């Protein structure tokens, strides 16, 4: 990621030693180490979720969705057969009902 040589690391260490002093340098090292560890864990979590999403996409449509589609198709077929069996006058009955009739049926005639 960063291309630091040995000379650059020594210069950074000397500057940190001068700025923070010998007593606070170990604390600083631990804090930086913990921060880097947390960052690695967070990046790994993001990477895992991306891999999971990629696997989901590669698998395609899950089997559950396929079974739901089959179920909906069979329900649709049975409704179509029922409409064909009863005739085409069902649309006229539905169209003739007005809002007040529907309201009375749903509320039991109370307003």
PDB file of C-alpha atoms in Angstrom:
ATOM      1  CA  UNK A   1       0.000   0.000   0.000  1.00  0.00           C
ATOM      2  CA  UNK A   2       2.603   2.527   1.111  1.00  0.00           C
ATOM      3  CA  UNK A   3       6.125   2.070  -0.145  1.00  0.00           C
ATOM      4  CA  UNK A   4       8.258   3.047   2.838  1.00  0.00           C
ATOM      5  CA  UNK A   5      11.896   2.067   2.956  1.00  0.00           C
ATOM      6  CA  UNK A   6      13.960   1.575   6.084  1.00  0.00           C
ATOM      7  CA  UNK A   7      15.309   5.142   6.007  1.00  0.00           C
ATOM      8  CA  UNK A   8      11.803   6.650   5.850  1.00  0.00           C
ATOM      9  CA  UNK A   9      10.648   4.523   8.789  1.00  0.00           C
ATOM     10  CA  UNK A  10      13.633   5.613  10.884  1.00  0.00           C
ATOM     11  CA  UNK A  11      12.925   9.288  10.131  1.00  0.00           C
ATOM     12  CA  UNK A  12       9.227   8.844  11.052  1.00  0.00           C
ATOM     13  CA  UNK A  13      10.214   7.097  14.309  1.00  0.00           C
ATOM     14  CA  UNK A  14      12.667   9.859  15.267  1.00  0.00           C
ATOM     15  CA  UNK A  15      10.104  12.599  14.533  1.00  0.00           C
ATOM     16  CA  UNK A  16       7.451  10.737  16.557  1.00  0.00           C
ATOM     17  CA  UNK A  17       9.923  10.301  19.422  1.00  0.00           C
ATOM     18  CA  UNK A  18      10.702  14.019  19.421  1.00  0.00           C
ATOM     19  CA  UNK A  19       7.048  15.084  19.170  1.00  0.00           C
ATOM     20  CA  UNK A  20       5.448  12.654  21.629  1.00  0.00           C
ATOM     21  CA  UNK A  21       8.362  11.793  23.902  1.00  0.00           C
ATOM     22  CA  UNK A  22       9.539   8.394  25.149  1.00  0.00           C
ATOM     23  CA  UNK A  23       6.719   7.974  27.696  1.00  0.00           C
ATOM     24  CA  UNK A  24       3.797   8.507  25.308  1.00  0.00           C
ATOM     25  CA  UNK A  25       5.305   6.655  22.333  1.00  0.00           C
ATOM     26  CA  UNK A  26       4.248   3.153  23.553  1.00  0.00           C
ATOM     27  CA  UNK A  27       0.694   4.434  24.175  1.00  0.00           C
ATOM     28  CA  UNK A  28       0.627   5.894  20.694  1.00  0.00           C
ATOM     29  CA  UNK A  29       1.877   2.619  19.215  1.00  0.00           C
ATOM     30  CA  UNK A  30      -0.853   0.634  20.979  1.00  0.00           C
ATOM     31  CA  UNK A  31      -3.549   3.085  19.888  1.00  0.00           C
ATOM     32  CA  UNK A  32      -2.364   2.978  16.286  1.00  0.00           C
ATOM     33  CA  UNK A  33      -2.211  -0.823  16.420  1.00  0.00           C
ATOM     34  CA  UNK A  34      -5.777  -1.056  17.755  1.00  0.00           C
ATOM     35  CA  UNK A  35      -6.988   1.384  15.108  1.00  0.00           C
ATOM     36  CA  UNK A  36      -5.363  -0.615  12.330  1.00  0.00           C
ATOM     37  CA  UNK A  37      -6.848  -3.833  13.734  1.00  0.00           C
ATOM     38  CA  UNK A  38     -10.356  -2.348  13.825  1.00  0.00           C
ATOM     39  CA  UNK A  39      -9.927  -1.054  10.292  1.00  0.00           C
ATOM     40  CA  UNK A  40      -8.863  -4.507   9.069  1.00  0.00           C
ATOM     41  CA  UNK A  41     -11.894  -6.132  10.729  1.00  0.00           C
ATOM     42  CA  UNK A  42     -14.236  -3.561   9.203  1.00  0.00           C
ATOM     43  CA  UNK A  43     -12.721  -4.054   5.760  1.00  0.00           C
ATOM     44  CA  UNK A  44     -13.022  -7.824   6.152  1.00  0.00           C
ATOM     45  CA  UNK A  45     -16.709  -7.435   7.050  1.00  0.00           C
ATOM     46  CA  UNK A  46     -17.321  -5.342   3.942  1.00  0.00           C
ATOM     47  CA  UNK A  47     -15.388  -7.848   1.845  1.00  0.00           C
ATOM     48  CA  UNK A  48     -17.422 -10.750   3.265  1.00  0.00           C
ATOM     49  CA  UNK A  49     -20.730  -9.023   2.551  1.00  0.00           C
ATOM     50  CA  UNK A  50     -19.602  -8.239  -1.010  1.00  0.00           C
ATOM     51  CA  UNK A  51     -18.596 -11.881  -1.520  1.00  0.00           C
ATOM     52  CA  UNK A  52     -21.973 -12.999  -0.178  1.00  0.00           C
ATOM     53  CA  UNK A  53     -23.801 -10.665  -2.553  1.00  0.00           C
ATOM     54  CA  UNK A  54     -21.666 -11.868  -5.461  1.00  0.00           C
ATOM     55  CA  UNK A  55     -22.436 -15.495  -4.617  1.00  0.00           C
ATOM     56  CA  UNK A  56     -26.154 -14.686  -4.426  1.00  0.00           C
ATOM     57  CA  UNK A  57     -26.038 -13.019  -7.836  1.00  0.00           C
ATOM     58  CA  UNK A  58     -24.022 -15.869  -9.373  1.00  0.00           C
ATOM     59  CA  UNK A  59     -26.522 -18.447  -8.120  1.00  0.00           C
ATOM     60  CA  UNK A  60     -29.306 -16.586  -9.848  1.00  0.00           C
ATOM     61  CA  UNK A  61     -32.861 -16.751  -8.644  1.00  0.00           C
ATOM     62  CA  UNK A  62     -33.108 -18.743  -5.412  1.00  0.00           C
ATOM     63  CA  UNK A  63     -35.151 -21.921  -5.380  1.00  0.00           C
ATOM     64  CA  UNK A  64     -37.728 -20.355  -3.061  1.00  0.00           C
ATOM     65  CA  UNK A  65     -38.581 -17.744  -5.679  1.00  0.00           C
ATOM     66  CA  UNK A  66     -39.007 -20.465  -8.289  1.00  0.00           C
ATOM     67  CA  UNK A  67     -41.461 -22.374  -6.086  1.00  0.00           C
ATOM     68  CA  UNK A  68     -43.403 -19.168  -5.403  1.00  0.00           C
ATOM     69  CA  UNK A  69     -43.656 -18.581  -9.145  1.00  0.00           C
ATOM     70  CA  UNK A  70     -45.033 -22.093  -9.685  1.00  0.00           C
ATOM     71  CA  UNK A  71     -47.563 -21.547  -6.891  1.00  0.00           C
ATOM     72  CA  UNK A  72     -48.687 -18.211  -8.350  1.00  0.00           C
ATOM     73  CA  UNK A  73     -49.023 -19.733 -11.801  1.00  0.00           C
ATOM     74  CA  UNK A  74     -51.240 -22.539 -10.479  1.00  0.00           C
ATOM     75  CA  UNK A  75     -53.377 -20.017  -8.551  1.00  0.00           C
ATOM     76  CA  UNK A  76     -53.699 -17.891 -11.674  1.00  0.00           C
ATOM     77  CA  UNK A  77     -54.753 -20.924 -13.709  1.00  0.00           C
ATOM     78  CA  UNK A  78     -57.428 -21.897 -11.185  1.00  0.00           C
ATOM     79  CA  UNK A  79     -58.810 -18.329 -11.126  1.00  0.00           C
ATOM     80  CA  UNK A  80     -58.895 -18.279 -14.930  1.00  0.00           C
ATOM     81  CA  UNK A  81     -60.761 -21.595 -14.993  1.00  0.00           C
ATOM     82  CA  UNK A  82     -63.243 -20.313 -12.400  1.00  0.00           C
ATOM     83  CA  UNK A  83     -63.927 -17.189 -14.474  1.00  0.00           C
ATOM     84  CA  UNK A  84     -64.404 -19.264 -17.615  1.00  0.00           C
ATOM     85  CA  UNK A  85     -66.727 -21.634 -15.765  1.00  0.00           C
ATOM     86  CA  UNK A  86     -68.934 -18.835 -14.344  1.00  0.00           C
ATOM     87  CA  UNK A  87     -69.054 -16.837 -17.551  1.00  0.00           C
ATOM     88  CA  UNK A  88     -68.164 -13.262 -18.398  1.00  0.00           C
ATOM     89  CA  UNK A  89     -70.997 -11.488 -16.560  1.00  0.00           C
ATOM     90  CA  UNK A  90     -68.934 -11.075 -13.383  1.00  0.00           C
ATOM     91  CA  UNK A  91     -67.454  -7.836 -14.708  1.00  0.00           C
ATOM     92  CA  UNK A  92     -70.937  -6.345 -15.119  1.00  0.00           C
ATOM     93  CA  UNK A  93     -71.846  -7.152 -11.522  1.00  0.00           C
ATOM     94  CA  UNK A  94     -68.669  -5.594 -10.224  1.00  0.00           C
ATOM     95  CA  UNK A  95     -69.053  -2.540 -12.438  1.00  0.00           C
ATOM     96  CA  UNK A  96     -72.665  -1.971 -11.315  1.00  0.00           C
ATOM     97  CA  UNK A  97     -71.752  -1.625  -7.636  1.00  0.00           C
ATOM     98  CA  UNK A  98     -71.247   1.937  -6.513  1.00  0.00           C
ATOM     99  CA  UNK A  99     -69.329   3.397  -3.618  1.00  0.00           C
ATOM    100  CA  UNK A 100     -72.322   3.600  -1.257  1.00  0.00           C
ATOM    101  CA  UNK A 101     -73.177  -0.089  -1.751  1.00  0.00           C
ATOM    102  CA  UNK A 102     -69.619  -1.062  -0.984  1.00  0.00           C
ATOM    103  CA  UNK A 103     -69.539   1.158   2.095  1.00  0.00           C
ATOM    104  CA  UNK A 104     -72.783  -0.305   3.435  1.00  0.00           C
ATOM    105  CA  UNK A 105     -71.520  -3.853   2.974  1.00  0.00           C
ATOM    106  CA  UNK A 106     -68.164  -3.208   4.608  1.00  0.00           C
ATOM    107  CA  UNK A 107     -69.439  -1.163   7.568  1.00  0.00           C
ATOM    108  CA  UNK A 108     -72.732  -2.949   8.080  1.00  0.00           C
ATOM    109  CA  UNK A 109     -74.749   0.086   6.978  1.00  0.00           C
ATOM    110  CA  UNK A 110     -73.378   2.389   9.717  1.00  0.00           C
ATOM    111  CA  UNK A 111     -72.220   5.900   8.859  1.00  0.00           C
TER     112      UNK A 111
END
